GROMACS .gro file of C-alpha atoms in nm:
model
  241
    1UNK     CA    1   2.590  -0.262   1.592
    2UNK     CA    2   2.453  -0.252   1.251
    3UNK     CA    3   2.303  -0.616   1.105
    4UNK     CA    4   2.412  -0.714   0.689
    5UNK     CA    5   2.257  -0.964   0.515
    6UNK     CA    6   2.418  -1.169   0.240
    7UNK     CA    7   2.215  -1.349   0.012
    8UNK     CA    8   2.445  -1.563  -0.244
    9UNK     CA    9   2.385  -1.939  -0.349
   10UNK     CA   10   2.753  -1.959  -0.439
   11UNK     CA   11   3.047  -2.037  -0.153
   12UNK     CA   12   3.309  -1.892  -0.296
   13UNK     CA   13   3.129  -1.549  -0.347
   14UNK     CA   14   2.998  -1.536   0.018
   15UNK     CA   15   3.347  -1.581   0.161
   16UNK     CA   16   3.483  -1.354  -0.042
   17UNK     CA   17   3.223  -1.073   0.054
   18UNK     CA   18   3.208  -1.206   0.424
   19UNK     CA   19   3.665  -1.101   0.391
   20UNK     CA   20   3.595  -0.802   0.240
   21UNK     CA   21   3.322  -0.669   0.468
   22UNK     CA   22   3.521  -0.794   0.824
   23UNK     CA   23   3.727  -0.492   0.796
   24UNK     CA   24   3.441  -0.278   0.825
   25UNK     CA   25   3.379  -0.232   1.237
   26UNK     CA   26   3.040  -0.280   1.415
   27UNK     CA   27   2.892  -0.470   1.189
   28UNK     CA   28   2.732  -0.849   1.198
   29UNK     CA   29   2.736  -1.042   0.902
   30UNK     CA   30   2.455  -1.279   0.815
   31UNK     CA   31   2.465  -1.522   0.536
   32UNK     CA   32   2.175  -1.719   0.343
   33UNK     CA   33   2.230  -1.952   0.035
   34UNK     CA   34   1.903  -1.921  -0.100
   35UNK     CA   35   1.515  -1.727  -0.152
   36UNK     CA   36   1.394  -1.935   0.150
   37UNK     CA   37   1.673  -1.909   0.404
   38UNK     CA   38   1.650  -1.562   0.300
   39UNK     CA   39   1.297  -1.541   0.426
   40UNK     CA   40   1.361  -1.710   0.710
   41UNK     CA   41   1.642  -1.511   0.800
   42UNK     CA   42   1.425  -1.212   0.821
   43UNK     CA   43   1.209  -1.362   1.121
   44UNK     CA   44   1.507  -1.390   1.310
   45UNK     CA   45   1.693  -1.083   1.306
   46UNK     CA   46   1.637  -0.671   1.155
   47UNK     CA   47   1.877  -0.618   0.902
   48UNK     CA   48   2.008  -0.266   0.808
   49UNK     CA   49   2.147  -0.317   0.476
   50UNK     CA   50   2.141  -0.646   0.221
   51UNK     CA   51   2.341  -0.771  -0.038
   52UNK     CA   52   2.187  -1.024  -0.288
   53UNK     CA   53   2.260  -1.205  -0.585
   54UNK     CA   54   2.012  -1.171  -0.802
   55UNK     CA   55   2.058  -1.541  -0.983
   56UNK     CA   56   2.011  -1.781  -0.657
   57UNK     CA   57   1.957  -2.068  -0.872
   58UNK     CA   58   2.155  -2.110  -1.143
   59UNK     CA   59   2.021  -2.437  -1.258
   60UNK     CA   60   1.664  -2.278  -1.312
   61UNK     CA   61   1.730  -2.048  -1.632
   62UNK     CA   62   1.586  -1.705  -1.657
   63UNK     CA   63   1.624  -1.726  -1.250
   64UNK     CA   64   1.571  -1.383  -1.079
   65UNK     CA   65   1.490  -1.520  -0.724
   66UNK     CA   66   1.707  -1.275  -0.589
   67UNK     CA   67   1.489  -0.979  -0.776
   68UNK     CA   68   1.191  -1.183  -0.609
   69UNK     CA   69   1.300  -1.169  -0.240
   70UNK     CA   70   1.369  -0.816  -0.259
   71UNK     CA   71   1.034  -0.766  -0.393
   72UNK     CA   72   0.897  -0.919  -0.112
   73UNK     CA   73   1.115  -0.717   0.126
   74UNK     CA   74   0.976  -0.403   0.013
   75UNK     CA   75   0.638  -0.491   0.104
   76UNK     CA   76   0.736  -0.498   0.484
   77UNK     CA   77   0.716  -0.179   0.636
   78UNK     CA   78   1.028  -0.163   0.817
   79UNK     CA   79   1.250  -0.251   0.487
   80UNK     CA   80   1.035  -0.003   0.270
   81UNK     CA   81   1.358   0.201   0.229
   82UNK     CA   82   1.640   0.000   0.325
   83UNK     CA   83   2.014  -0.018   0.126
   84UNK     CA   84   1.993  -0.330  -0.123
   85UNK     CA   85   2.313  -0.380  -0.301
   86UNK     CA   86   2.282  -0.639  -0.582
   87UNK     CA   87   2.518  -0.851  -0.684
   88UNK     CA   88   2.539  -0.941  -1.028
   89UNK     CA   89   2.745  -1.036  -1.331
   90UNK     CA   90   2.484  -0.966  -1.606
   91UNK     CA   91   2.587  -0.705  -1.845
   92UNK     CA   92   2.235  -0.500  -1.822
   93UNK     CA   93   2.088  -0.583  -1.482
   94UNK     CA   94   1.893  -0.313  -1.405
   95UNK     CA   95   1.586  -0.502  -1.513
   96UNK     CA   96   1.267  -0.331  -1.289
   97UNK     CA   97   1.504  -0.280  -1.000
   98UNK     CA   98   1.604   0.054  -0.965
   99UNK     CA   99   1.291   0.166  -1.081
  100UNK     CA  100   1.014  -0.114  -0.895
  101UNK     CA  101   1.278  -0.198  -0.624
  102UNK     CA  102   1.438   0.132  -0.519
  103UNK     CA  103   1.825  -0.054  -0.561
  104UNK     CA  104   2.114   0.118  -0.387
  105UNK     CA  105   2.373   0.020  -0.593
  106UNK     CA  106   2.539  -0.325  -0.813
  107UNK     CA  107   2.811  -0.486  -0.696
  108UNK     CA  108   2.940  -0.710  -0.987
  109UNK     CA  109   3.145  -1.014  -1.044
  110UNK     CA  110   3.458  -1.067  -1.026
  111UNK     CA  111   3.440  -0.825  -0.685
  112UNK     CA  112   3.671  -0.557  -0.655
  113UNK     CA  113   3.762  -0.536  -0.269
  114UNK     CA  114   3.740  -0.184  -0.258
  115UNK     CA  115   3.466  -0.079  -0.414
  116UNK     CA  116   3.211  -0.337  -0.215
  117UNK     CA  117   3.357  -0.242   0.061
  118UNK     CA  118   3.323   0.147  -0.027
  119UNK     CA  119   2.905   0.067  -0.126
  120UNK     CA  120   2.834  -0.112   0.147
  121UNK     CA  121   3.013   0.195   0.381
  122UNK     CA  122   2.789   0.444   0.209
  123UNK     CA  123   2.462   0.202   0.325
  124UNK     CA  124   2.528   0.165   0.640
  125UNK     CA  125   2.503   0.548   0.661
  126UNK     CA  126   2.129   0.531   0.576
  127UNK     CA  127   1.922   0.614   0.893
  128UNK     CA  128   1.755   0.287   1.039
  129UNK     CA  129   1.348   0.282   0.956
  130UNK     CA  130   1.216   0.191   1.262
  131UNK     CA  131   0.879   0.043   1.281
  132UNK     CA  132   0.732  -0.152   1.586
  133UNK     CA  133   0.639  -0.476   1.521
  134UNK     CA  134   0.264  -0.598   1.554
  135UNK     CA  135   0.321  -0.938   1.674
  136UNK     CA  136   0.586  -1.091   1.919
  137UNK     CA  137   0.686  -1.449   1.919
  138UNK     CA  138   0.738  -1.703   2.200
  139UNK     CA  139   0.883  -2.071   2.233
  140UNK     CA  140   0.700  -2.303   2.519
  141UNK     CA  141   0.737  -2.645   2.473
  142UNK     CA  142   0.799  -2.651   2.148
  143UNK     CA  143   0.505  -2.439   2.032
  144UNK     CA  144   0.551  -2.101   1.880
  145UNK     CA  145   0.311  -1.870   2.063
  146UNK     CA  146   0.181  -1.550   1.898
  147UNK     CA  147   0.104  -1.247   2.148
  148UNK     CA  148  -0.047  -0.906   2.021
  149UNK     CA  149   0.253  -0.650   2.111
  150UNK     CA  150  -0.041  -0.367   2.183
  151UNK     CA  151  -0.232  -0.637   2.443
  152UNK     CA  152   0.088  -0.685   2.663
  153UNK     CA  153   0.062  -0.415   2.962
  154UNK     CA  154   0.395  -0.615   3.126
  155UNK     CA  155   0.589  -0.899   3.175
  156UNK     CA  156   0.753  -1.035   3.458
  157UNK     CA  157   1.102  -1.198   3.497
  158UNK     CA  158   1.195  -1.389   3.746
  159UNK     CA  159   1.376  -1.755   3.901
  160UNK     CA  160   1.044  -2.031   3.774
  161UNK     CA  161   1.041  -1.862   3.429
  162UNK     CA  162   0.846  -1.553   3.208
  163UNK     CA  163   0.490  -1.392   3.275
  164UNK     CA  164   0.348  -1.208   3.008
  165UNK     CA  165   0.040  -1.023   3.114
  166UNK     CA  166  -0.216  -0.921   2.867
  167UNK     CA  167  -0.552  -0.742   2.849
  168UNK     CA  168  -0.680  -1.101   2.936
  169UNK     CA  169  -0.452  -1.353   2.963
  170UNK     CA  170  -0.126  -1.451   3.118
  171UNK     CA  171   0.140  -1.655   2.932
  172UNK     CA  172   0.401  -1.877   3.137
  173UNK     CA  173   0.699  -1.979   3.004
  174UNK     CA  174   1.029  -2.073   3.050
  175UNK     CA  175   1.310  -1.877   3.205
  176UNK     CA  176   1.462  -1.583   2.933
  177UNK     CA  177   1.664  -1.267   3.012
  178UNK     CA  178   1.495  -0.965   3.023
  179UNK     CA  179   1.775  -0.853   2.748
  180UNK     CA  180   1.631  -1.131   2.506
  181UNK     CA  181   1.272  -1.070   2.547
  182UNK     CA  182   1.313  -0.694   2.451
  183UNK     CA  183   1.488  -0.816   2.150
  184UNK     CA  184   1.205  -1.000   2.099
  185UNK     CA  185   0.933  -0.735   2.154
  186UNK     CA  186   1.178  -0.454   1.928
  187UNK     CA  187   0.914  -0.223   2.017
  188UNK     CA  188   1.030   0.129   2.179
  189UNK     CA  189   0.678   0.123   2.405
  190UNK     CA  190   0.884  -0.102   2.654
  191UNK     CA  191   1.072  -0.010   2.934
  192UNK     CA  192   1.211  -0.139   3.206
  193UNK     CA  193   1.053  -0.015   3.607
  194UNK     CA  194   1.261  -0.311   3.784
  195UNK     CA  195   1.549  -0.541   3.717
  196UNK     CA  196   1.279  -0.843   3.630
  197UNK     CA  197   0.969  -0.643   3.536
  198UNK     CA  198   0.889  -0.489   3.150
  199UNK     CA  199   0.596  -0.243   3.106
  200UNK     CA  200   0.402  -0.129   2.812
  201UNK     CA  201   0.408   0.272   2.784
  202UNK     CA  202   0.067   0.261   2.669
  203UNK     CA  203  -0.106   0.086   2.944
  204UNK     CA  204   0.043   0.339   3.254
  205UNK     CA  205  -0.241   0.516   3.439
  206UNK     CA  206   0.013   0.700   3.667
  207UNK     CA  207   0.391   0.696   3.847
  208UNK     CA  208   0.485   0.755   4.210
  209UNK     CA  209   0.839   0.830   4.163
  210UNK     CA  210   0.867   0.925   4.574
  211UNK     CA  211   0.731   0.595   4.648
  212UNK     CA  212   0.883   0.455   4.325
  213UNK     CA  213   0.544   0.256   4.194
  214UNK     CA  214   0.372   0.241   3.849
  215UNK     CA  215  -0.007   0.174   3.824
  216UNK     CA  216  -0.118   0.044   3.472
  217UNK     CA  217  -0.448   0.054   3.355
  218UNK     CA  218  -0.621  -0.281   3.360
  219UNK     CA  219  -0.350  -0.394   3.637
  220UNK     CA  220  -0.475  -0.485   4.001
  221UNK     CA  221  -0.165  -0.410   4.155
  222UNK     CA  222   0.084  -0.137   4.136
  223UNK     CA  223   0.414  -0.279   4.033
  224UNK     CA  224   0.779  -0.118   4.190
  225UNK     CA  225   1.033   0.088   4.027
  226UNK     CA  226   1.329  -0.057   4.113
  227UNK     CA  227   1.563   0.250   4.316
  228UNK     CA  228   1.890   0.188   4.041
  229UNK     CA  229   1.576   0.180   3.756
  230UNK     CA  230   1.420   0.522   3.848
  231UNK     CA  231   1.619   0.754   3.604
  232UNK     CA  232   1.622   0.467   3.361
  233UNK     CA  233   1.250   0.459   3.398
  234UNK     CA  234   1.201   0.851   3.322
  235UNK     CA  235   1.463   0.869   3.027
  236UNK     CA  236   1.201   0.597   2.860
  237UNK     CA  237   0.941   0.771   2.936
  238UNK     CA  238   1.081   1.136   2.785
  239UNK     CA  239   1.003   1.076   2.416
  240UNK     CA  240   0.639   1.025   2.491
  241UNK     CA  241   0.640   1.349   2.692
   0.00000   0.00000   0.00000
């Protein structure tokens, strides 16, 4: 499932791209009206291609806010090289963009079905630029909790909520499927040893696969490798040799 962005102040243009681009299969479409719903949009989700107008407010002349999120974009690692159509109905709007902003491709006003649909085809073809994220973010009582990704050896799921086990610390929180906390954590040093139980890659000291236990460096006490997670374990553990 690939993630697309849409980033157009103007209703009738974003239902008109979000028809056009619902023909095209395993996709999600996200929409934002504006520069900062753009921004936030990017905390909650990765996004494999975007489209965006590049006149967000069109009561602000000489606007290019569009021009400016994009900018910004590019200095995260992970969207370095990522598809960006614009969307545009200037007659020269190349401005610094393909040259500062490495732009895919214009889509311009009054859309032609086809031909967004045909751009935005070609960008989903571009392979995804994964890059680990630093930082993973947690909600406990209404307070947005920042953990280290490199700090976590694991984390433990199970009935009275989350563990997350550090170098030093241990964070409780509520209950959260093990599915949505590896969303969270994006990072491909996690893997599964049990139904409930996530370990960092980096922090194993050794395996028992006969006696199906993991010892982590730092970590007291061995943790189990569930019997259905044992091959699941070693396929995670192939790319790192």
């Amino acid at each position: 499932m690939r993630n697309i962005l849409i980033v157009e102040d103007n209703e009738v243009h974003m239902k008109a791209l979000v028809k056009i681009l619902s023909s095209i299969e395993d996709i999600q479409i996200f929409k934002a009206y504006n520069k900062a719903e753009a921004n936030y949009m990017l905390s909650l989700n990765t996004y494999n291609v975007f489209l965006v107008d590049i006149i967000l407010d069109t009561k602000k002349p000489g606007d290019v806010s569009g021009i400016d999120f994009v900018n910004k974009l590019r200095g995260y690692k992970e969207y370095q090289f990522t598809p960006v159509i614009f969307i545009t109905s200037l007659e020269d709007p190349k401005l610094c963009a393909y040259r500062d902003l490495h732009c895919y491709q214009y889509i311009e006003k009054p859309f032609v079905s086809v031909q967004v649909e045909k751009t935005v085809r070609e960008a989903l073809k571009f392979p995804i630029n994964k890059v680990n994220k630093e930082n993973a973010y947690f909600r406990k009582d209404g307070i947005l909790f920042s953990v280290k990704i490199d700090t976590i050896t694991h984390i433990v799921v199970g009935r009275n909520g989350v563990k997350i086990y550090t170098d030093n610390d241990c964070l409780q929180l509520g209950y959260q499927p093990v599915t949505e906390i590896l969303k969270e954590l994006e990072s491909d040093e996690f893997v599964q040893c049990s139904r409930g139980t996530i370990i960092n890659k980096k922090h194993i000291e050794y395996i028992d696969y006969s006696n199906r236990y993991v010892k982590l460096r730092g970590v007291k006490d061995t943790l189990e490798i569930g019997p259905i997670m044992k091959k699941h374990l070693r396929d995670g553990l192939k790319d790192n040799g």
